[in-house]
CSV table of C-alpha atoms in Angstrom, one decimal:
chain,number,residue,atom,x,y,z
A,1,MET,CA,300.6,-11.7,113.6
A,2,LEU,CA,297.4,-13.2,115.1
A,3,PHE,CA,298.9,-13.0,118.6
A,4,THR,CA,299.8,-9.4,118.0
A,5,LEU,CA,296.2,-8.5,116.9
A,6,VAL,CA,294.7,-10.3,119.9
A,7,PHE,CA,297.1,-8.6,122.3
A,8,GLU,CA,296.5,-5.1,120.9
A,9,SER,CA,292.7,-5.7,121.0
A,10,CYS,CA,292.9,-6.7,124.7
A,11,SER,CA,295.1,-3.7,125.4
A,12,ASP,CA,292.5,-1.3,123.8
A,13,ASP,CA,289.7,-2.8,126.0
A,14,ASP,CA,291.7,-2.4,129.1
A,15,THR,CA,292.1,1.3,128.5
A,16,LEU,CA,288.3,2.0,128.5
A,17,PHE,CA,287.1,2.8,131.9
A,18,ALA,CA,283.5,3.2,133.1
A,19,PRO,CA,282.5,6.9,133.6
A,20,LYS,CA,282.1,8.4,137.0
A,21,ILE,CA,280.1,11.3,138.2
A,22,LEU,CA,281.3,13.5,141.0
A,23,VAL,CA,278.9,16.0,142.6
A,24,ASP,CA,278.9,17.9,145.9
A,25,LYS,CA,275.2,18.5,146.1
A,26,LYS,CA,272.1,16.6,144.9
A,27,ASN,CA,269.2,18.4,146.6
A,28,TYR,CA,268.2,22.0,145.6
A,29,GLN,CA,265.4,24.3,146.6
A,30,LEU,CA,264.6,27.1,144.1
A,31,ASP,CA,261.9,29.7,143.6
A,32,LEU,CA,259.6,29.6,140.6
A,33,GLU,CA,261.4,30.8,137.4
A,34,GLU,CA,264.8,30.6,139.1
A,35,SER,CA,267.6,28.9,137.2
A,36,ILE,CA,270.8,27.1,138.2
A,37,LEU,CA,273.7,25.8,136.1
A,38,LEU,CA,274.7,22.2,137.1
A,39,THR,CA,278.3,21.3,136.3
A,40,PRO,CA,279.0,17.8,137.6
A,41,GLU,CA,282.6,16.5,137.2
A,42,ILE,CA,282.4,13.5,134.9
A,43,GLU,CA,285.5,11.2,134.6
A,44,ASN,CA,286.3,8.8,131.8
A,45,LEU,CA,284.3,10.5,129.0
A,46,THR,CA,285.9,8.3,126.3
A,47,GLU,CA,283.1,6.9,124.0
A,48,THR,CA,280.6,8.0,126.6
A,49,THR,CA,277.0,9.1,126.1
A,50,ILE,CA,275.5,11.8,128.4
A,51,ASN,CA,271.8,12.1,129.0
A,52,TRP,CA,269.8,14.4,131.3
A,53,PHE,CA,266.2,13.4,132.1
A,54,LEU,CA,263.8,15.8,133.7
A,55,ASN,CA,260.8,14.0,135.1
A,56,ASN,CA,261.7,11.1,132.8
A,57,GLU,CA,261.9,13.3,129.7
A,58,LEU,CA,265.2,13.6,127.8
A,59,VAL,CA,266.2,17.3,127.9
A,60,SER,CA,269.9,17.4,127.1
A,61,THR,CA,273.0,15.4,126.0
A,62,LYS,CA,275.6,17.9,127.1
A,63,PRO,CA,278.0,17.6,130.1
A,64,THR,CA,276.3,20.6,131.9
A,65,TYR,CA,272.7,21.5,132.3
A,66,THR,CA,270.8,24.7,133.2
A,67,PHE,CA,267.7,23.8,135.2
A,68,LEU,CA,264.9,26.3,134.9
A,69,SER,CA,262.4,26.0,137.8
A,70,ASN,CA,259.1,26.4,136.0
A,71,ARG,CA,257.2,23.5,137.6
A,72,ILE,CA,256.1,23.8,141.2
A,73,GLY,CA,256.8,20.8,143.4
A,74,GLU,CA,259.3,18.0,143.4
A,75,ASN,CA,261.2,17.5,140.2
A,76,GLU,CA,263.5,14.6,139.5
A,77,LEU,CA,266.5,15.5,137.3
A,78,LYS,CA,268.5,12.4,136.3
A,79,LEU,CA,272.0,12.4,134.8
A,80,VAL,CA,273.0,9.1,133.1
A,81,VAL,CA,276.5,8.6,131.6
A,82,GLU,CA,277.4,5.3,129.9
A,83,ASN,CA,280.0,3.7,127.7
A,84,ALA,CA,280.9,0.1,126.9
A,85,ALA,CA,282.7,-0.3,130.2
A,86,GLY,CA,279.8,0.8,132.4
A,87,LYS,CA,277.1,3.2,133.4
A,88,GLU,CA,276.5,5.6,136.3
A,89,THR,CA,273.5,7.6,137.3
A,90,VAL,CA,273.0,10.6,139.6
A,91,ILE,CA,269.6,11.9,140.6
A,92,TYR,CA,269.1,15.5,141.6
A,93,ASN,CA,266.1,16.4,143.7
A,94,MET,CA,264.9,19.8,142.6
A,95,ARG,CA,262.2,21.3,144.8
A,96,VAL,CA,260.5,24.3,143.2
A,97,PHE,CA,258.5,26.6,145.4
A,98,GLY,CA,255.6,28.8,144.1
A,99,LYS,CA,255.8,32.5,144.5
A,100,TYR,CA,253.5,32.4,147.5
A,101,ALA,CA,255.3,29.7,149.4
A,102,GLU,CA,257.2,32.2,151.6
A,103,GLY,CA,255.2,35.0,153.1
A,104,VAL,CA,252.1,36.1,155.0
A,105,PHE,CA,248.5,36.3,153.6
A,106,ILE,CA,246.3,39.0,155.1
A,107,VAL,CA,242.7,37.9,155.0
A,108,CYS,CA,240.3,40.8,154.5
A,109,SER,CA,236.5,40.5,155.0
A,110,SER,CA,235.3,42.7,152.2
A,111,SER,CA,236.2,45.0,149.3
A,112,PRO,CA,234.4,47.5,147.0
A,113,ASN,CA,232.5,44.6,145.4
A,114,ASP,CA,231.7,43.1,148.8
A,115,ASN,CA,233.8,40.0,148.3
A,116,GLY,CA,236.7,39.1,150.5
A,117,THR,CA,240.3,39.5,149.4
A,118,ILE,CA,243.7,38.3,150.5
A,119,GLY,CA,246.9,40.4,150.4
A,120,PHE,CA,250.4,39.0,150.5
A,121,LEU,CA,253.4,40.3,152.4
A,122,LYS,CA,256.9,39.1,151.4
A,123,ASN,CA,260.2,40.7,152.2
A,124,LEU,CA,258.5,43.9,153.3
A,125,GLU,CA,256.7,44.1,150.0
A,126,PHE,CA,252.9,44.1,150.2
A,127,THR,CA,250.7,43.1,147.2
A,128,PRO,CA,246.9,43.5,147.5
A,129,GLU,CA,244.2,41.2,146.2
A,130,VAL,CA,246.6,38.4,145.0
A,131,TYR,CA,243.8,35.9,144.6
A,132,GLN,CA,242.3,38.0,141.8
A,133,LEU,CA,245.8,38.3,140.2
A,134,GLU,CA,246.1,34.6,139.9
A,135,ASN,CA,242.4,33.8,139.2
A,136,SER,CA,241.0,36.3,136.7
A,137,ASN,CA,237.3,36.9,136.8
A,138,LYS,CA,236.9,34.9,140.0
A,139,THR,CA,236.0,36.1,143.5
A,140,LEU,CA,236.2,34.8,147.0
A,141,GLY,CA,233.1,34.6,149.3
A,142,ALA,CA,231.8,37.6,151.1
A,143,ASP,CA,232.6,38.3,154.8
A,144,LEU,CA,235.9,36.3,154.5
A,145,ILE,CA,236.9,35.6,158.1
A,146,SER,CA,239.7,33.0,158.3
A,147,GLY,CA,242.1,30.7,156.6
A,148,GLN,CA,244.4,27.8,157.2
A,149,ILE,CA,247.2,25.9,155.3
A,150,PHE,CA,247.1,22.1,155.4
A,151,ASN,CA,249.0,19.7,153.1
A,152,GLY,CA,249.8,22.3,150.5
A,153,LYS,CA,246.3,23.7,150.3
A,154,LEU,CA,245.0,27.1,151.5
A,155,PHE,CA,241.5,27.0,152.9
A,156,LEU,CA,239.6,30.3,153.1
A,157,VAL,CA,236.3,30.5,155.0
A,158,SER,CA,233.6,32.9,154.1
A,159,GLN,CA,230.7,33.6,156.5
A,160,SER,CA,228.2,34.7,153.8
A,161,GLY,CA,229.2,32.7,150.7
A,162,SER,CA,228.3,32.0,148.0
A,163,ASP,CA,231.7,30.3,148.1
A,164,PHE,CA,231.7,29.3,151.8
A,165,VAL,CA,235.1,27.6,151.5
A,166,SER,CA,237.6,28.2,148.8
A,167,ILE,CA,240.4,25.7,148.5
A,168,LEU,CA,243.5,26.9,146.7
A,169,ASN,CA,247.0,25.6,146.0
A,170,SER,CA,248.9,27.4,148.8
A,171,GLU,CA,252.0,28.1,146.5
A,172,SER,CA,250.3,29.2,143.3
A,173,LEU,CA,246.8,30.3,144.6
A,174,GLN,CA,245.2,28.4,141.8
A,175,LEU,CA,241.6,27.5,142.8
A,176,GLU,CA,241.1,23.8,143.3
A,177,GLN,CA,237.6,23.4,144.8
A,178,THR,CA,234.8,25.5,146.3
A,179,ILE,CA,232.2,24.6,148.9
A,180,LYS,CA,229.0,26.3,148.0
A,181,THR,CA,226.5,24.7,150.3
A,182,SER,CA,226.4,25.2,154.1
A,183,GLU,CA,224.0,24.0,156.8
A,184,ALA,CA,226.1,26.0,159.2
A,185,VAL,CA,225.0,29.6,159.6
A,186,ASN,CA,228.0,31.9,159.3
A,187,PRO,CA,230.7,29.3,159.1
A,188,ALA,CA,233.9,30.8,160.6
A,189,PHE,CA,236.9,28.7,161.6
A,190,LEU,CA,238.2,25.5,160.1
A,191,THR,CA,240.0,22.7,162.0
A,192,ILE,CA,241.6,19.7,160.3
A,193,ALA,CA,242.4,16.5,162.2
A,194,ASN,CA,245.4,14.3,161.4
A,195,ASN,CA,243.0,11.8,159.6
A,196,ASN,CA,242.1,14.7,157.2
A,197,LYS,CA,238.6,15.0,158.6
A,198,SER,CA,237.7,18.7,158.6
A,199,TYR,CA,235.3,20.6,160.8
A,200,ILE,CA,234.0,24.2,160.8
A,201,VAL,CA,232.6,26.2,163.7
A,202,SER,CA,229.5,28.2,163.1
A,203,SER,CA,229.8,31.8,164.5
A,204,TYR,CA,226.0,32.4,164.5
A,205,ARG,CA,225.1,33.0,168.2
A,206,ARG,CA,222.2,30.5,168.1
A,207,THR,CA,224.0,27.7,166.4
A,208,ARG,CA,227.5,27.8,167.8
A,209,SER,CA,228.4,24.2,167.1
A,210,LEU,CA,230.6,22.1,164.9
A,211,TYR,CA,229.9,20.9,161.4
A,212,ASN,CA,231.6,18.5,159.0
A,213,LEU,CA,233.3,19.7,155.9
A,214,ASN,CA,232.3,17.2,153.2
A,215,TYR,CA,234.6,17.5,150.2
A,216,THR,CA,232.8,14.9,148.1
A,217,GLU,CA,229.5,16.6,148.4
A,218,ALA,CA,231.1,20.1,148.4
A,219,SER,CA,229.1,21.1,151.5
A,220,ILE,CA,229.2,21.9,155.1
A,221,ASN,CA,226.8,19.6,156.8
A,222,ASN,CA,226.1,17.0,159.6
A,223,LYS,CA,226.1,19.1,162.7
A,224,ILE,CA,227.9,17.3,165.6
A,225,ASP,CA,225.5,16.8,168.5
A,226,GLY,CA,226.6,17.5,172.1
A,227,MET,CA,227.8,21.1,171.7
A,228,SER,CA,225.9,24.4,171.7
A,229,ASP,CA,228.2,27.3,172.7
A,230,ILE,CA,231.5,27.1,170.9
A,231,PRO,CA,233.0,30.6,170.9
A,232,ALA,CA,233.7,32.1,167.5
A,233,ILE,CA,237.5,32.3,167.8
A,234,GLN,CA,240.2,30.2,166.2
A,235,SER,CA,241.5,28.9,169.6
A,236,SER,CA,238.1,27.4,170.4
A,237,VAL,CA,239.1,24.0,168.8
A,238,LEU,CA,242.5,22.2,169.0
A,239,ALA,CA,243.3,19.2,167.0
A,240,ILE,CA,245.3,16.4,168.8
A,241,GLU,CA,245.9,13.5,166.4
A,242,ASN,CA,242.5,12.1,165.6
A,243,ARG,CA,240.8,14.0,168.3
A,244,LEU,CA,239.6,17.5,168.8
A,245,LEU,CA,239.5,19.5,172.1
A,246,ILE,CA,236.6,21.9,172.0
A,247,ALA,CA,235.7,24.9,174.2
A,248,ASP,CA,231.9,24.7,174.7
A,249,GLY,CA,230.6,27.3,177.1
A,250,ASN,CA,232.3,26.7,180.5
A,251,SER,CA,233.4,23.2,179.6
A,252,ILE,CA,236.1,21.4,177.5
A,253,LYS,CA,234.8,18.5,175.4
A,254,GLU,CA,236.6,15.9,173.4
A,255,LEU,CA,235.5,14.7,169.9
A,256,ASP,CA,236.7,11.4,168.6
A,257,THR,CA,236.9,12.2,164.9
A,258,THR,CA,236.7,8.5,163.9
A,259,THR,CA,233.5,7.8,165.8
A,260,GLU,CA,232.4,11.4,166.2
A,261,SER,CA,231.5,10.7,169.8
A,262,VAL,CA,231.6,13.6,172.2
A,263,ASN,CA,232.8,13.4,175.9
A,264,GLU,CA,233.0,16.2,178.5
A,265,ILE,CA,236.5,16.4,180.0
A,266,LEU,CA,236.5,19.4,182.3
A,267,THR,CA,234.1,22.0,183.6
A,268,PHE,CA,234.9,25.5,185.0
A,269,SER,CA,233.1,28.2,186.8
A,270,ASP,CA,233.7,30.6,183.9
A,271,ASN,CA,233.5,30.3,180.1
A,272,VAL,CA,236.5,29.0,178.4
A,273,SER,CA,238.3,31.7,176.4
A,274,GLY,CA,240.5,29.4,174.3
A,275,ILE,CA,242.8,26.4,174.1
A,276,VAL,CA,246.5,26.9,173.3
A,277,LYS,CA,249.9,25.1,173.4
A,278,ASP,CA,253.2,26.1,174.8
A,279,SER,CA,256.7,25.4,173.5
A,280,ASN,CA,256.8,22.1,175.4
A,281,ASN,CA,253.6,21.0,173.7
A,282,ASN,CA,251.6,21.4,176.9
A,283,ILE,CA,247.9,22.2,176.5
A,284,TRP,CA,246.6,25.3,178.4
A,285,ILE,CA,243.0,26.4,178.9
A,286,GLY,CA,242.1,30.0,179.4
A,287,THR,CA,239.0,31.1,181.4
A,288,GLU,CA,237.4,34.4,181.2
A,289,GLY,CA,237.4,35.8,184.8
A,290,ARG,CA,233.7,36.8,185.2
A,291,ASN,CA,232.8,34.8,188.3
A,292,GLU,CA,236.4,34.2,189.5
A,293,GLU,CA,239.8,35.4,188.5
A,294,ALA,CA,240.8,34.8,184.9
A,295,THR,CA,243.1,31.8,184.8
A,296,PHE,CA,245.3,29.7,182.6
A,297,VAL,CA,245.1,26.0,183.4
A,298,ARG,CA,247.8,23.5,182.2
A,299,LEU,CA,246.7,20.0,181.5
A,300,ASN,CA,248.5,16.7,182.0
A,301,ASP,CA,248.8,14.2,179.1
A,302,ASP,CA,245.7,12.5,180.3
A,303,LEU,CA,243.9,15.9,180.1
A,304,SER,CA,243.5,16.2,183.8
A,305,ILE,CA,244.5,19.5,185.4
A,306,ALA,CA,248.2,19.8,186.2
A,307,GLU,CA,248.2,23.4,187.5
A,308,THR,CA,246.1,26.6,187.6
A,309,VAL,CA,247.6,30.1,187.3
A,310,LYS,CA,245.4,33.0,188.4
A,311,LEU,CA,246.0,36.3,186.5
A,312,GLY,CA,244.7,38.7,189.1
A,313,SER,CA,241.4,40.4,189.6
A,314,SER,CA,242.2,43.4,187.3
A,315,ILE,CA,242.8,41.2,184.2
A,316,LYS,CA,240.0,39.8,182.0
A,317,LEU,CA,240.4,37.1,179.4
A,318,TYR,CA,237.1,37.3,177.6
A,319,ARG,CA,236.5,34.7,174.9
A,320,ASN,CA,236.1,37.4,172.2
A,321,GLY,CA,239.7,38.5,172.9
A,322,MET,CA,241.3,36.4,170.2
A,323,LEU,CA,243.5,34.3,172.5
A,324,THR,CA,246.4,33.0,170.4
A,325,SER,CA,249.7,31.2,170.5
A,326,ALA,CA,252.2,29.6,168.2
A,327,SER,CA,253.6,26.9,170.5
A,328,SER,CA,256.0,29.3,172.1
A,329,LYS,CA,256.1,30.2,175.7
A,330,TYR,CA,253.9,33.3,175.1
A,331,PHE,CA,250.1,33.4,174.8
A,332,TYR,CA,248.6,36.7,173.5
A,333,TRP,CA,245.1,38.1,173.8
A,334,GLN,CA,243.2,41.4,173.7
A,335,GLU,CA,241.7,42.6,176.9
A,336,THR,CA,238.5,43.8,175.2
A,337,SER,CA,237.4,46.3,177.9
A,338,THR,CA,240.6,48.3,177.4
A,339,GLY,CA,241.7,47.2,173.8
A,340,ASN,CA,245.2,46.5,175.1
A,341,ILE,CA,247.2,43.4,174.1
A,342,HIS,CA,248.4,41.3,177.0
A,343,ARG,CA,250.5,38.2,177.0
A,344,PHE,CA,251.2,35.4,179.4
A,345,ASP,CA,254.6,33.8,179.9
A,346,SER,CA,254.0,30.0,180.5
A,347,GLU,CA,257.5,29.6,181.9
A,348,SER,CA,257.5,32.4,184.5
A,349,LYS,CA,253.7,32.1,185.0
A,350,THR,CA,253.2,35.9,184.7
A,351,GLN,CA,251.2,38.2,182.5
A,352,GLU,CA,252.1,41.6,181.2
A,353,LEU,CA,250.8,44.4,179.0
A,354,PHE,CA,252.4,43.9,175.6
A,355,LEU,CA,250.9,46.7,173.4
A,356,THR,CA,248.4,49.5,173.6
A,357,PRO,CA,247.1,49.5,170.0
A,358,ILE,CA,245.6,53.0,170.1
A,359,ASN,CA,249.1,54.4,170.6
A,360,ASN,CA,249.9,52.9,167.2
A,361,SER,CA,246.8,54.4,165.5
A,362,ILE,CA,244.7,51.2,165.8
A,363,LEU,CA,241.3,52.3,167.0
A,364,PHE,CA,239.8,48.8,166.7
A,365,THR,CA,241.8,45.6,166.6
A,366,THR,CA,240.4,43.0,164.1
A,367,ALA,CA,243.2,40.4,163.9
A,368,LEU,CA,245.9,39.0,166.3
A,369,LYS,CA,248.2,36.1,165.6
A,370,VAL,CA,251.7,34.9,166.2
A,371,HIS,CA,254.1,33.6,163.6
A,372,PRO,CA,255.0,30.0,164.4
A,373,LYS,CA,258.5,30.3,162.9
A,374,THR,CA,259.7,33.7,164.1
A,375,GLY,CA,257.5,34.4,167.2
A,376,ALA,CA,256.6,37.8,165.7
A,377,VAL,CA,253.3,39.2,166.7
A,378,TYR,CA,250.9,40.3,163.9
A,379,ILE,CA,248.2,42.8,164.7
A,380,ALA,CA,245.7,44.4,162.3
A,381,GLY,CA,242.8,46.8,162.8
A,382,VAL,CA,241.3,50.0,161.5
A,383,LYS,CA,241.9,53.6,162.2
A,384,ASP,CA,238.3,54.7,161.8
A,385,PHE,CA,235.1,52.9,163.0
A,386,PHE,CA,233.2,54.3,160.0
A,387,ASP,CA,235.7,53.3,157.3
A,388,MET,CA,236.8,49.7,157.5
A,389,SER,CA,239.1,50.2,154.5
A,390,ASN,CA,241.2,52.6,156.5
A,391,SER,CA,243.2,49.6,157.8
A,392,ILE,CA,246.6,49.3,159.5
A,393,MET,CA,248.9,46.4,160.3
A,394,LEU,CA,251.7,46.0,162.8
A,395,VAL,CA,254.4,43.4,163.2
A,396,LEU,CA,256.3,43.4,166.5
A,397,ASN,CA,259.1,41.1,167.7
A,398,GLU,CA,258.9,39.4,171.1
A,399,GLN,CA,260.5,42.4,172.7
A,400,GLY,CA,257.6,44.6,171.5
A,401,GLU,CA,259.8,46.4,169.0
A,402,GLU,CA,258.1,47.4,165.7
A,403,ILE,CA,259.3,45.5,162.7
A,404,ILE,CA,256.7,46.5,160.1
A,405,LYS,CA,253.9,49.0,159.9
A,406,LEU,CA,251.6,49.1,156.9
A,407,GLU,CA,248.5,51.0,156.1
A,408,ASN,CA,245.7,50.3,153.7
A,409,VAL,CA,246.1,46.5,153.7
A,410,GLY,CA,242.5,45.8,152.7
A,411,THR,CA,239.0,46.3,154.0
A,412,ALA,CA,238.5,44.9,157.5
A,413,PRO,CA,241.5,42.5,157.9
A,414,THR,CA,240.4,39.5,159.9
A,415,ASP,CA,243.2,36.9,159.9
A,416,PHE,CA,246.9,36.2,159.1
A,417,ILE,CA,248.0,33.0,157.4
A,418,PHE,CA,251.7,32.2,157.6
A,419,ASN,CA,253.3,30.3,154.7
A,420,TYR,CA,256.9,29.2,154.8
A,421,LYS,CA,259.0,26.6,153.0
A,422,GLU,CA,259.4,24.4,156.1
A,423,LEU,CA,255.7,23.5,155.8
A,424,TYR,CA,256.4,21.6,152.6
């Protein structure tokens, strides 16, 4: 009898197997408030406990789980199954994106209450004044001029304050910090180096230099010596690792952001109209074309000149022409004497007329930018010099075909900020 009991007991133990979890996918990307039912295949459920943990909190003991994405960012969902014979764990990585993580912000200088606004375009649907939607009873600074996304934060720069820089979560638009003090007159364009040091160009014609953005003191201060004529355009400064290349009058200067020492690299006969990159990560310098022909100059890795391409005596590349690129083969700018949009092909080394904005009801172009993911060209302006709220926006593909045309996108649109999930 004793032998029989021992044998039967051993036989029972041998029939209990450790549970196993079979899943095809462990990484998910969801939009805010989106839900998904997870149905893993679990083998050997005899005498097995099932526990689901969301960010280390027990949320279910059932074989399946419906994940509701109501927390922006990375979420760890852990499934643990266990019995006396063993234990197995599967971890799901659930990345939840905020409702502004995919789309285009349209920065507008003013509004009926004089403060700047940002609209949002997603899937052909435009929503005005989204900052006010997410931050009730709060406003952005006046004369809003530009913005930039860096490390999940949206930086908006105001020329007149009182919030000179507003720092928002770039997925939710929740306000995180404001910079209310500025030694720079009319701060305009922000550049962030890879060591997280931030600099702002002053657009005031008498103080066109570079200033530090000090997050601890919540101020724009400490003017960088050695520069005096940085053009008030976004392509006047290019970050390269822990260095900045800076257009300063007719010269290119280099700022070491660790030591904040300034060195002159190149000098031209004309003012520099911008610094851009092509699809091969080559750096190009544009020059205006007042004393000689307008040119694009490609640099070697050591920042010496590799080649110079002349654009012809009929083409001007003035530094207020919003020279822009998105690391594609094309560089775009406005020829300010005609108002036309031209582009340069860095592969064929040729330029061409891309768009005549007035033919599309844009009397005065106020913003020009290229989407870094799609290569689409975004153009904004106004239909009436005397009514800056009578705004219009165009999106064209690289072939010049119209994709989107919107009217009344805000008062005096000044910039486009592209947000897309690959940034995160």
